Structures are given as structure tokens and as C-alpha cells.
mmCIF file of C-alpha atoms and ligand atoms in Angstrom:
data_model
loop_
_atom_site.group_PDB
_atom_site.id
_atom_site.type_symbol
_atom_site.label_atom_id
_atom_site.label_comp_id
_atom_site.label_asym_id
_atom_site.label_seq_id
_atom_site.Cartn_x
_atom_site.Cartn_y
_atom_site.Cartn_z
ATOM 1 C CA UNK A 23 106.941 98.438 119.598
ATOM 2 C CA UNK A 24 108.587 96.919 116.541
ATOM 3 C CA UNK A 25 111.116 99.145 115.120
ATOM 4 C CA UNK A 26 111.105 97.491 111.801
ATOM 5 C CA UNK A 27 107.498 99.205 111.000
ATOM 6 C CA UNK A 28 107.515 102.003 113.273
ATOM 7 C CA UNK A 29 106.401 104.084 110.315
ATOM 8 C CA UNK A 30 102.785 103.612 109.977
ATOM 9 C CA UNK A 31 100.731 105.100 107.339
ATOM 10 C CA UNK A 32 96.701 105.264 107.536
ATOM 11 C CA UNK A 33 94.726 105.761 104.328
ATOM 12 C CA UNK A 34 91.095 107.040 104.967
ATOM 13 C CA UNK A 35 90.042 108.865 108.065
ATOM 14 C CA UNK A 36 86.909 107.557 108.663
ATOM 15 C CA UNK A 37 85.193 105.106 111.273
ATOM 16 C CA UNK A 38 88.004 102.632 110.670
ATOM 17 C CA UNK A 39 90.877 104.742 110.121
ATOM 18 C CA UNK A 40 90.844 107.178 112.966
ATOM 19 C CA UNK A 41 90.856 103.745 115.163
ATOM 20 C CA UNK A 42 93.518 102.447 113.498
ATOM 21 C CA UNK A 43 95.564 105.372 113.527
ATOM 22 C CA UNK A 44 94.587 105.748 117.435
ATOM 23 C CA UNK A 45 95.921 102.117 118.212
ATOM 24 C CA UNK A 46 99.061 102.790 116.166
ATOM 25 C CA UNK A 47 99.892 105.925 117.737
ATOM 26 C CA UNK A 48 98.951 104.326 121.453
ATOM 27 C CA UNK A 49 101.269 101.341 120.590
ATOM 28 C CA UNK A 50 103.979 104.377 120.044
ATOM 29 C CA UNK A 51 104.021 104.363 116.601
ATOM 30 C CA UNK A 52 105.038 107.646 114.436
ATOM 31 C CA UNK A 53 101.222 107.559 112.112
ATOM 32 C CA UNK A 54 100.796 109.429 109.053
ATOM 33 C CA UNK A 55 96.935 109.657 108.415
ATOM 34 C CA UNK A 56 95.819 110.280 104.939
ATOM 35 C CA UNK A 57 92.525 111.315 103.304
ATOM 36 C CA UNK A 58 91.285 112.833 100.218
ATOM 37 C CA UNK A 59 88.961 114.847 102.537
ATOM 38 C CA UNK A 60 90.355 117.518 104.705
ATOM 39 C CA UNK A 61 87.148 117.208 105.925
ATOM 40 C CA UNK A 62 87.495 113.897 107.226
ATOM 41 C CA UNK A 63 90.875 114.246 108.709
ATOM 42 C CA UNK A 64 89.569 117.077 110.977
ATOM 43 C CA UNK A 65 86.826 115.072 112.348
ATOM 44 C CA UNK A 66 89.280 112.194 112.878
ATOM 45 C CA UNK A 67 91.555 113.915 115.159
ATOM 46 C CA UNK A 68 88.404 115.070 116.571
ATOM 47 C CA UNK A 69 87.659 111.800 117.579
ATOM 48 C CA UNK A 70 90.483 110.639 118.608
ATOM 49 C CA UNK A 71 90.553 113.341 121.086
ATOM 50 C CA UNK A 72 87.568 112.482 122.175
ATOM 51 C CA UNK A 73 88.240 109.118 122.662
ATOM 52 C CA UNK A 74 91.646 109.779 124.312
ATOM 53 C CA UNK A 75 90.105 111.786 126.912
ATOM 54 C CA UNK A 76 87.755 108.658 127.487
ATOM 55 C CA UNK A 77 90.094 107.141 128.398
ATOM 56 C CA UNK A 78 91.821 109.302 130.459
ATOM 57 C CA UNK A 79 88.764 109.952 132.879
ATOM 58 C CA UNK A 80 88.648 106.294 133.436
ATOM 59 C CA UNK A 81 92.133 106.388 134.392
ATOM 60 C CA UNK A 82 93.739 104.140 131.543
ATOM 61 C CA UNK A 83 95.917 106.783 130.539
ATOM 62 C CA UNK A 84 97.149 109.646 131.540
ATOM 63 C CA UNK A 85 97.045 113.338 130.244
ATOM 64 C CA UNK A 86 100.533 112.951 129.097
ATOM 65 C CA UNK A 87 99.788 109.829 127.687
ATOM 66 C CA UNK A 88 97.350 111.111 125.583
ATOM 67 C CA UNK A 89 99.597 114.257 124.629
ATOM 68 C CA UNK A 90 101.997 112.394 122.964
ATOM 69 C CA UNK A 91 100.067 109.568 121.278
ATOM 70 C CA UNK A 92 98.165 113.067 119.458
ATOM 71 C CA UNK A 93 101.650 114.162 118.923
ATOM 72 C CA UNK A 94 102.692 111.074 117.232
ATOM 73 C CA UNK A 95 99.591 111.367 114.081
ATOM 74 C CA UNK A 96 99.957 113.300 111.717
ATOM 75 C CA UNK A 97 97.761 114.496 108.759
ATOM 76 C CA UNK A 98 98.302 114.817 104.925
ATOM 77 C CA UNK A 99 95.888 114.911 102.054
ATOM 78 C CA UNK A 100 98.264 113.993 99.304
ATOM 79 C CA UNK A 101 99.404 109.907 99.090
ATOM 80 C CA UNK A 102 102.505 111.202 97.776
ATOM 81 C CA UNK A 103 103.350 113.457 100.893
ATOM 82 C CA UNK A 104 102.356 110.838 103.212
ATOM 83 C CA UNK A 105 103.837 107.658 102.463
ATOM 84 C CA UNK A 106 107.400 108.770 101.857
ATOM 85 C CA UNK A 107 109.103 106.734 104.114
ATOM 86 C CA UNK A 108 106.363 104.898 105.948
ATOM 87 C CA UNK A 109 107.570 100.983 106.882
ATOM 88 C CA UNK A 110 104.022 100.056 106.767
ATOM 89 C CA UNK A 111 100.754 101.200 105.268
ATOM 90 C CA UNK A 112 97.647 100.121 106.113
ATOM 91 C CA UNK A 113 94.416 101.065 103.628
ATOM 92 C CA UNK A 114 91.127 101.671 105.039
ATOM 93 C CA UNK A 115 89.711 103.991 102.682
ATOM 94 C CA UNK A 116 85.672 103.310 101.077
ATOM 95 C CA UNK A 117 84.860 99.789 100.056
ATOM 96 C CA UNK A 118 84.936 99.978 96.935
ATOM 97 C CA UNK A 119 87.222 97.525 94.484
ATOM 98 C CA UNK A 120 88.150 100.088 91.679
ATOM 99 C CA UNK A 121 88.691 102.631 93.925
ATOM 100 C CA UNK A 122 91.334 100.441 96.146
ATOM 101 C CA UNK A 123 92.831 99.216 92.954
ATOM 102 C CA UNK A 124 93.947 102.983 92.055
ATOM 103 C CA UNK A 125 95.037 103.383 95.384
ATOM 104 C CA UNK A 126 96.876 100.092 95.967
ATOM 105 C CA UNK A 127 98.988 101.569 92.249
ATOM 106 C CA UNK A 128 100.047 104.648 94.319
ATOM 107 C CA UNK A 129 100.813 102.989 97.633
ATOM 108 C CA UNK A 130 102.804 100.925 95.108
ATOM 109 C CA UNK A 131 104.322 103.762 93.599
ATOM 110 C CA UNK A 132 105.271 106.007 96.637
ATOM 111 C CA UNK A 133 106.001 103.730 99.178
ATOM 112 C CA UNK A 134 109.642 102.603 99.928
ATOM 113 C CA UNK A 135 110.284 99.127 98.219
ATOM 114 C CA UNK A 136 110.184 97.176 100.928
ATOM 115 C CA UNK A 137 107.152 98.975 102.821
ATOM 116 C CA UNK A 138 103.788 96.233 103.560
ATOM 117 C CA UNK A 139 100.760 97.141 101.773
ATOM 118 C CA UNK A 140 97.560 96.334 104.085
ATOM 119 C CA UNK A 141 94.256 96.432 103.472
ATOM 120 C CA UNK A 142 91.542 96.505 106.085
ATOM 121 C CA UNK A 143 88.839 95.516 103.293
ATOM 122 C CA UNK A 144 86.458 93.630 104.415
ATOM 123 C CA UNK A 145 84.932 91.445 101.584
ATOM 124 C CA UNK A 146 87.520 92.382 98.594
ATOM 125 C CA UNK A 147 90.539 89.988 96.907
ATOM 126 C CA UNK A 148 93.317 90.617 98.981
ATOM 127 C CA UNK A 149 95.016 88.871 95.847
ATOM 128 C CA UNK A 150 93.336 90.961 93.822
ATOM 129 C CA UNK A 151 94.940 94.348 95.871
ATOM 130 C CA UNK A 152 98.040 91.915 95.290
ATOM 131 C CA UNK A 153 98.078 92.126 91.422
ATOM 132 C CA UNK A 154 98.077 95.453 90.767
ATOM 133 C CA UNK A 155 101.740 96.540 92.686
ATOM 134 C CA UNK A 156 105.068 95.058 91.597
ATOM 135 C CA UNK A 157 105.452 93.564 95.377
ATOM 136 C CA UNK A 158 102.219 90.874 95.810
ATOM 137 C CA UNK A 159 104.293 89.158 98.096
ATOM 138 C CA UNK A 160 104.465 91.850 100.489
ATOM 139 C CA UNK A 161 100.270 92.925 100.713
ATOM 140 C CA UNK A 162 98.280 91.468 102.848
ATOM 141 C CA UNK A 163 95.143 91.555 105.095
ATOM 142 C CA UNK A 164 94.825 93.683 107.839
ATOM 143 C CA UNK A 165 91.044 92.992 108.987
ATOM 144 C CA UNK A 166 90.488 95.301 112.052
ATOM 145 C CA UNK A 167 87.210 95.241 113.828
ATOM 146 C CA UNK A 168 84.427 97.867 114.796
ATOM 147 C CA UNK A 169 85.540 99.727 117.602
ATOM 148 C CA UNK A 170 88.764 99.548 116.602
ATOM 149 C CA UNK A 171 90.647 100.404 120.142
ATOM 150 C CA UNK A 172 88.232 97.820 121.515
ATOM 151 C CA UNK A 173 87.765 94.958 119.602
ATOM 152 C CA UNK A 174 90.361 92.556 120.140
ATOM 153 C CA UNK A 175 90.152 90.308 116.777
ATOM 154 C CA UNK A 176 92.622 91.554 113.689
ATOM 155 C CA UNK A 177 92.042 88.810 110.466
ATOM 156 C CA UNK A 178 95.687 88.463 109.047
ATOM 157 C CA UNK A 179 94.287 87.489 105.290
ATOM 158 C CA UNK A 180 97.417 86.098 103.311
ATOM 159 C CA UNK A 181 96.968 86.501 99.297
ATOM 160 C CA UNK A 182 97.896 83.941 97.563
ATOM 161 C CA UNK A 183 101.187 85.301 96.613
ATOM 162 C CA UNK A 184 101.729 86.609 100.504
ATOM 163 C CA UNK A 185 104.974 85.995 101.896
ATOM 164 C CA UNK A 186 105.158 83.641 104.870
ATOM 165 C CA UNK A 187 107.366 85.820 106.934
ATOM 166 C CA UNK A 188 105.562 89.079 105.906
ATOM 167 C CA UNK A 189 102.417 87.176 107.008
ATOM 168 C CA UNK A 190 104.591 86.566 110.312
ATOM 169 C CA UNK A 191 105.523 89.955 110.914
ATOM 170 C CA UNK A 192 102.045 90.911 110.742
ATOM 171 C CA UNK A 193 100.879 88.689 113.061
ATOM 172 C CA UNK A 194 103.620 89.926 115.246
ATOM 173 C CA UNK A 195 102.128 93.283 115.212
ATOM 174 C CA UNK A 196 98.969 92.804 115.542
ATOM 175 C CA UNK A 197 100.274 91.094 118.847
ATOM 176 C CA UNK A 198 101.914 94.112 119.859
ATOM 177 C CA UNK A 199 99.195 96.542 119.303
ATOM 178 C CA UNK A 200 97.359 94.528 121.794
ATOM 179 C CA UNK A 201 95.603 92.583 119.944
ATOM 180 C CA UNK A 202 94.717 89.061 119.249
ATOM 181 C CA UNK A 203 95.696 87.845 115.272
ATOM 182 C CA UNK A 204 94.177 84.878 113.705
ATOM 183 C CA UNK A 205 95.799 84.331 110.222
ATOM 184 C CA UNK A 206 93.739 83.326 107.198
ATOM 185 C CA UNK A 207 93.455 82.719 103.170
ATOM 186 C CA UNK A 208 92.250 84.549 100.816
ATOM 187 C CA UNK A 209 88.656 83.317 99.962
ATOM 188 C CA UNK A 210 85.607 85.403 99.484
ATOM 189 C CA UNK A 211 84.411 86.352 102.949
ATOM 190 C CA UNK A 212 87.444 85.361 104.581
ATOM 191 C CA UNK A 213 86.248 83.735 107.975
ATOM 192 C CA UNK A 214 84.451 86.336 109.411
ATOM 193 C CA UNK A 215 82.169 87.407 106.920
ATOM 194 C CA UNK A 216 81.333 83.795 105.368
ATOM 195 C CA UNK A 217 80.254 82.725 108.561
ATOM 196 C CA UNK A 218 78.709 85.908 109.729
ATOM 197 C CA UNK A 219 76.780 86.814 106.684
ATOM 198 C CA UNK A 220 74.819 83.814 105.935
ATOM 199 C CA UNK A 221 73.436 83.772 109.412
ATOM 200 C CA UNK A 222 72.579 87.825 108.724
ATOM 201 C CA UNK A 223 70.605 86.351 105.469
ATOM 202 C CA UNK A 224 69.398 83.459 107.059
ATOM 203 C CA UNK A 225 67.455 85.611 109.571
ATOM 204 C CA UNK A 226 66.020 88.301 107.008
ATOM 205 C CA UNK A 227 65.169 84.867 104.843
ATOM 206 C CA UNK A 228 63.019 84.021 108.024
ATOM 207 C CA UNK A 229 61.699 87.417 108.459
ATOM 208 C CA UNK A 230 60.794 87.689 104.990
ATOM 209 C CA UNK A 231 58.736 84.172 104.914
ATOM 210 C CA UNK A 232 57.173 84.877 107.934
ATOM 211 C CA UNK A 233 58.594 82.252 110.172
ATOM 212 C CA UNK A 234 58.292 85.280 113.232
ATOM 213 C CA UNK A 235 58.512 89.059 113.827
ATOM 214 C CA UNK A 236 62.600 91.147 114.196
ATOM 215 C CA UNK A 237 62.145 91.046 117.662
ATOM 216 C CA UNK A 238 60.964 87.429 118.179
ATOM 217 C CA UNK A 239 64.703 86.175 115.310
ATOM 218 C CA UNK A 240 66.653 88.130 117.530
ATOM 219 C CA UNK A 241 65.550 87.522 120.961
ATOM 220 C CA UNK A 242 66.143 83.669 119.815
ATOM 221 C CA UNK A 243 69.469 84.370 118.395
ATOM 222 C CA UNK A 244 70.566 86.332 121.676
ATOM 223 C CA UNK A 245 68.639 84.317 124.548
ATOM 224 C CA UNK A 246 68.872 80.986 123.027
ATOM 225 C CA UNK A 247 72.630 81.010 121.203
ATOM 226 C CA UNK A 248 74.323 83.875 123.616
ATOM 227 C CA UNK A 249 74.772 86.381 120.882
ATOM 228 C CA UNK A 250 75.382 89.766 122.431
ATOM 229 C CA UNK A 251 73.165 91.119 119.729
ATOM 230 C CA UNK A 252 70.521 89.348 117.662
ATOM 231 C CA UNK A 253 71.377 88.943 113.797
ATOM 232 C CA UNK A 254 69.186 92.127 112.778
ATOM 233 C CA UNK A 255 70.397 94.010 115.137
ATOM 234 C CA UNK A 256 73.642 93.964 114.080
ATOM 235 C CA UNK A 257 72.930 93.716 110.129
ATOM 236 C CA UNK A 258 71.497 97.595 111.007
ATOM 237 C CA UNK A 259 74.788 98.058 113.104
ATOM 238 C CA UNK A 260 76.856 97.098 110.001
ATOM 239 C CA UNK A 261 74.633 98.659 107.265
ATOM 240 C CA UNK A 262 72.239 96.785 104.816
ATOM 241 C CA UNK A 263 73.996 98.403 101.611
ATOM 242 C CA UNK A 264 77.046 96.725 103.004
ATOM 243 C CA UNK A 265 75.784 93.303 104.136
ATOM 244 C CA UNK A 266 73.846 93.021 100.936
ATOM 245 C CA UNK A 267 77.404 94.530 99.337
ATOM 246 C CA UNK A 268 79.331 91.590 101.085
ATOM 247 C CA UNK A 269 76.419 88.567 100.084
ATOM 248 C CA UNK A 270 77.169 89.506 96.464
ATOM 249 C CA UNK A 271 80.718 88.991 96.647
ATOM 250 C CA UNK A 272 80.239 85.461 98.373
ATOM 251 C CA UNK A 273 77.526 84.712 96.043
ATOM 252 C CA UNK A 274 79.077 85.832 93.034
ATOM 253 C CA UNK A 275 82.964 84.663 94.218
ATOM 254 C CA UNK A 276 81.791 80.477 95.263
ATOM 255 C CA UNK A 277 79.218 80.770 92.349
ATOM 256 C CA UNK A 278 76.880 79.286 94.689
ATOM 257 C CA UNK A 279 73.238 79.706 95.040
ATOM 258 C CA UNK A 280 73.484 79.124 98.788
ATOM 259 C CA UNK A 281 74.705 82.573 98.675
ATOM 260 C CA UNK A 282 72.033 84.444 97.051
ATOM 261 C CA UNK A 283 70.871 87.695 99.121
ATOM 262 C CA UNK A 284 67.411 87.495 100.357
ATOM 263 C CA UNK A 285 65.015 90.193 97.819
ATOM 264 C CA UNK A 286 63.811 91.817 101.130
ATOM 265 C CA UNK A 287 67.910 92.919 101.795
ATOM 266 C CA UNK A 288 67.861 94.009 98.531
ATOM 267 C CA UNK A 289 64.131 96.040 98.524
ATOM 268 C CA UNK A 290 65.214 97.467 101.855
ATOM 269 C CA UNK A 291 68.551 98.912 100.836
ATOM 270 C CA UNK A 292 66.784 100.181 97.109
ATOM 271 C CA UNK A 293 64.171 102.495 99.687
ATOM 272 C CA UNK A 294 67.346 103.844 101.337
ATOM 273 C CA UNK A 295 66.520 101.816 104.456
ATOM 274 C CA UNK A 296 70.320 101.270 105.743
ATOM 275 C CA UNK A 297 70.105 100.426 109.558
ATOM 276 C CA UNK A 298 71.364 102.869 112.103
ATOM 277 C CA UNK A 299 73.342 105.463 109.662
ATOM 278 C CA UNK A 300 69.870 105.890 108.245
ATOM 279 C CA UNK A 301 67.373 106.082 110.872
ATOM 280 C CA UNK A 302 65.193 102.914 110.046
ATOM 281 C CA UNK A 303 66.245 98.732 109.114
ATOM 282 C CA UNK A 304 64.951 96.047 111.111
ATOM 283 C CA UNK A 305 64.024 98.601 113.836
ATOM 284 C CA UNK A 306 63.680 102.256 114.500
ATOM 285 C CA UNK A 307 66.678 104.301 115.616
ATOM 286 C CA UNK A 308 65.425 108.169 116.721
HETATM 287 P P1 NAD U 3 84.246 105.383 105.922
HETATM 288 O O1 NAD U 3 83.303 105.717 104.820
HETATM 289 O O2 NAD U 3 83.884 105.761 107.318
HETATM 290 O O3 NAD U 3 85.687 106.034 105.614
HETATM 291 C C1 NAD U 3 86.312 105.910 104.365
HETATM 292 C C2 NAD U 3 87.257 107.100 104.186
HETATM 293 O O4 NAD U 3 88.043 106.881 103.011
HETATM 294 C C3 NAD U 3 86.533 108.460 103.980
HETATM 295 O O5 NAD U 3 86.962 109.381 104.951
HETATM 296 C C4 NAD U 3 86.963 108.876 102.562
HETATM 297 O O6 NAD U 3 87.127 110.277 102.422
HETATM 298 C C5 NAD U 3 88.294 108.144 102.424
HETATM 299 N N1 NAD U 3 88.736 107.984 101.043
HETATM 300 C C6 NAD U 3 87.995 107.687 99.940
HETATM 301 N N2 NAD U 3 88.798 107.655 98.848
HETATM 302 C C7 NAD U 3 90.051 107.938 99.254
HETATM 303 C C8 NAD U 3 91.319 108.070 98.588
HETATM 304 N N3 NAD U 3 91.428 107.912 97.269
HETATM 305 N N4 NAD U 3 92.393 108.376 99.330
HETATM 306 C C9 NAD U 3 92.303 108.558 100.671
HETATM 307 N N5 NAD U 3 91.131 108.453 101.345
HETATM 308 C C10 NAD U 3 90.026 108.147 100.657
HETATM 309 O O7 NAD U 3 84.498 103.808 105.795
HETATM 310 P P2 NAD U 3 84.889 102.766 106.963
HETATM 311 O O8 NAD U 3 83.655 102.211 107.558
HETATM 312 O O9 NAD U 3 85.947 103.355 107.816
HETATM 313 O O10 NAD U 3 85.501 101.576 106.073
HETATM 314 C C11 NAD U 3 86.811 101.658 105.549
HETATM 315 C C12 NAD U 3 87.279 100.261 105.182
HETATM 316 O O11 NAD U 3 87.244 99.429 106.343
HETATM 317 C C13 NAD U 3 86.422 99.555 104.131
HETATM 318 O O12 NAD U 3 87.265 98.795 103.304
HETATM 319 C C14 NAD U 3 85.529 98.656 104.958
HETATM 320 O O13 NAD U 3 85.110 97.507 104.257
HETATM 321 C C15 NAD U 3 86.476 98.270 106.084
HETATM 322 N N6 NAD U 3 85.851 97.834 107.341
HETATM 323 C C16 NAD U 3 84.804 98.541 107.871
HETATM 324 C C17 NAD U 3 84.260 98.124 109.092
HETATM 325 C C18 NAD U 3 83.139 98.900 109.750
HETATM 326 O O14 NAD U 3 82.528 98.354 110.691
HETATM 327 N N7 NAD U 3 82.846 100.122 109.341
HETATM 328 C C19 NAD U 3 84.786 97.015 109.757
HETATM 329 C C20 NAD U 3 85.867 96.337 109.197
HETATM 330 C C21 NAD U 3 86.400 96.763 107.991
#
């Protein structure tokens, strides 16, 4: 553990958060885990229950193990309450840049001056989140990853105005919560989304001119290139509202018609056809 941020704070308790909050509390971290929705927070420590004892019946942990990393997260519903005194505080409530803006102000406000601001965005201005607090040198990316107990990649995304040695620190962390850091700048997509997106839109483009059927792109993409899951696949996995979401910031942050979303992202997320958290994208979920 590093001592100099053993006092985490988690805002928004949803898919992200409650991982994040699990690996912080696992790593032996003291977590305070805040949402607007009490709502939310119950079915976070719900799932991180669940997932504890996962992990306990495959013998990773044990029973006490997963006592005290429950007894180390706590839950508030007011910022104020929950960031006094936090070292750290990483955000991962809704995408949405207004929204993170307000939020970065109060993390500003009521977190000790020297606390990091994070942000686990994962298409918005980390320079942007920067602007708004009196202390841009000390907010920075935070870019955890879909399970987030599982997947090994954090994206360290340094604003322009990022510190080196905050940026350092961070990386440091990230090493000691198990995981495996790559640090990068602060331009629309970061890494993983400018590289992963256009292939997402590349395959709806060739579903949408006809090239071959979902099944056909994907069983290319997985067979033929080694992907674990074909392009479509996953763009239902992440959402269409929040691939299409993410193509608009690269195409409207490089100003670059290479960019554009495809219309049939676009038509599929105006019928409410979202991928798996709907029922229906590319494919059929039951
Ligand atoms: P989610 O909708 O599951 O959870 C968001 C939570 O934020 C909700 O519980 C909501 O009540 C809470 N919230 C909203 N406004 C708040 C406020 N003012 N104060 C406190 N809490 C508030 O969303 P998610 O999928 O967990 O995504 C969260 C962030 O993580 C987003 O920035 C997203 O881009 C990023 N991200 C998501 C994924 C993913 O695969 N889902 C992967 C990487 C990064």
C-alpha cells in the first residue's frame, strides 16, 4: 500500500465505481464511496459482496479477507461528507462533461489541498476537468477498464498542466493495486478509444454498405486478427449511445472527417437499440 494516498474516495457507484472501490479496498485502502443515489450505493456493496464471495469459493481469498476489505468501504451520499480528508479521489460518476465539470468544482472545493483529482472518463478533456479547480496540476487520468478487478490495463492520461511527479505517483499506484499503468496525453480518445473506436465504425461502415452480414465482420475480426470478441460484439458490450457518444468527441475534437460516425450507429441508437443493456444491437441478447 502507499501511505501517502491511503485515503481513497470513489464518486459514483455504478459498474465502474463499485470495481474501483473493490480494488482499493483489496489493495487495503480505507474507501469512501459516494453517490447521489442511495440507490446505487446499496446495489454496489451488493456487488461487491457478491463478487468477494467469488472469490472466496475459488480460494483467492479468504472469508476474513473479504471481511475486512467490506470493512474498509464506506458509503456517503453527500461530496461534502465524503471527501473530507481523502488523499485521493477518483471520479467515475455518468459520462457526461457538464455534469463532471460541477463535480470536479466540489472535489475542488472539499478536498484537502493537496488531495489528486482523478477521473476515470473515458472520452472527456482531462484538461478540461483540469480548468475548472484551482490545482490543474494535480488532476489527472485514471482510465480503469471493464471488469474492473479483472482487467489489468489502467490509462494514466496526464492534462496538459499535469504534474510529472503526480503523474508518477499515479503510475505508482496503479502498480500497487495490481495493475499494469501505461501513461498517456491528453488527446481526444486517448489511446484506447482512438484506436478502438474507428475499428468499431469501420465494421458498422462495412455492415452498413453491405460488404457481409454481423456474424460474417466478426468471425473475421476474431478468427482472422485473434480478437477475443469481434468488433460488434463488443460495440453492444460497450453500448451504441456510448460508442456513437465517444466518435463525436474524436470527430468533433481532430476536426476530421475520418472520424465521422457511420448514420447506421446513429439510426440504431435514435430506435433505442443500445447493445446488451437493451436487449437488441448487432445481435439478440434474451
Ligand atoms: P454508471 O451509469 O454505471 O454509474 C454512474 C454513477 O454515477 C451512477 O450510480 C450515478 O448515480 C452516479 N452519479 C451521477 N451523478 C453523480 C453526482 N453528481 N455525484 C455522485 N454520483 C453521481 O456509469 P459507469 O459505466 O460506471 O461509468 C462511469 C464512468 O466510467 C464514466 O465516465 C465512463 O465513461 C467511465 N468508464 C466506463 C466504462 C464501462 O465499461 N462502463 C469503462 C471505462 C470508463
Amino acid at each position: 500500500m502507499i501511505s501517502k494516498y491511503q485515503q481513497v474516495a470513489v464518486i459514483g457507484a455504478g459498474t465502474m465505481g463499485n470495481g474501483i472501490a473493490h480494488l482499493f479496498a483489496m489493495g487495503g485502502y480505507d474507501v469512501n464511496l459516494i453517490d447521489i443515489s442511495e440507490a446505487a450505493l446499496e446495489k454496489a456493496l451488493a456487488t461487491i459482496d457478491k463478487n468477494l464471495g467469488r472469490m472466496v469459493s475459488k480460494e483467492k481469498i479468504t472469508e476474513a479477507d473479504k471481511t475486512a476489505t467490506l470493512g474498509r468501504i464506506s458509503t456517503f451520499s453527500s461530496l461534502a461528507e465524503g471527501l473530507k480528508g481523502r488523499n485521493i479521489v477518483v471520479e467515475a460518476a455518468t459520462e457526461n462533461i457538464e455534469l463532471k465539470k460541477k463535480i470536479f468544482q466540489q472535489m475542488d472545493e472539499f478536498s484537502p489541498a493537496d488531495a489528486v483529482l482523478a477521473s476515470n472518463t473515458s472520452s472527456i478533456s482531462i484538461t478540461k476537468l483540469g480548468a475548472v479547480t484551482q490545482r490543474p496540476a494535480q488532476v489527472i487520468g485514471m482510465h480503469f477498464f471493464n471488469p474492473v478487478p479483472v482487467m489489468k490495463l489502467v490509462e494514466v492520461i496526464n492534462g496538459y498542466d499535469t504534474d510529472k511527479g503526480i503523474s508518477a505517483d499515479i503510475m505508482a499506484l496503479s502498480k500497487d493495486l495490481g495493475k499494469v499503468p501505461t501513461e498517456v496525453n491528453d488527446f481526444p480518445g486517448f489511446v484506447s478509444n482512438r484506436v478502438l473506436m474507428p475499428m468499431i465504425n469501420e465494421a458498422i461502415y462495412t455492415l452498413y454498405e453491405g460488404v457481409a452480414t454481423a456474424e460474417a465482420i466478426d468471425t473475421v475480426m476474431k478468427l482472422g486478427m485473434a480478437h477475443p470478441m469481434g468488433p460488434l460484439r463488443l460495440a453492444d458490450f460497450i453500448g451504441l449511445d456510448v460508442c456513437l457518444a465517444i466518435m463525436e468527441v474524436l470527430y468533433h475534437g481532430f476536426g476530421n472527417p475520418k472520424y465521422a460516425p457511420c448514420p447506421l450507429l446513429r439510426q440504431m441508437v435514435d430506435a433505442g437499440h443500445l447493445g446488451d443493456k437493451s436487449g437488441k444491437g448487432f445481435f439478440v441478447y434474451t
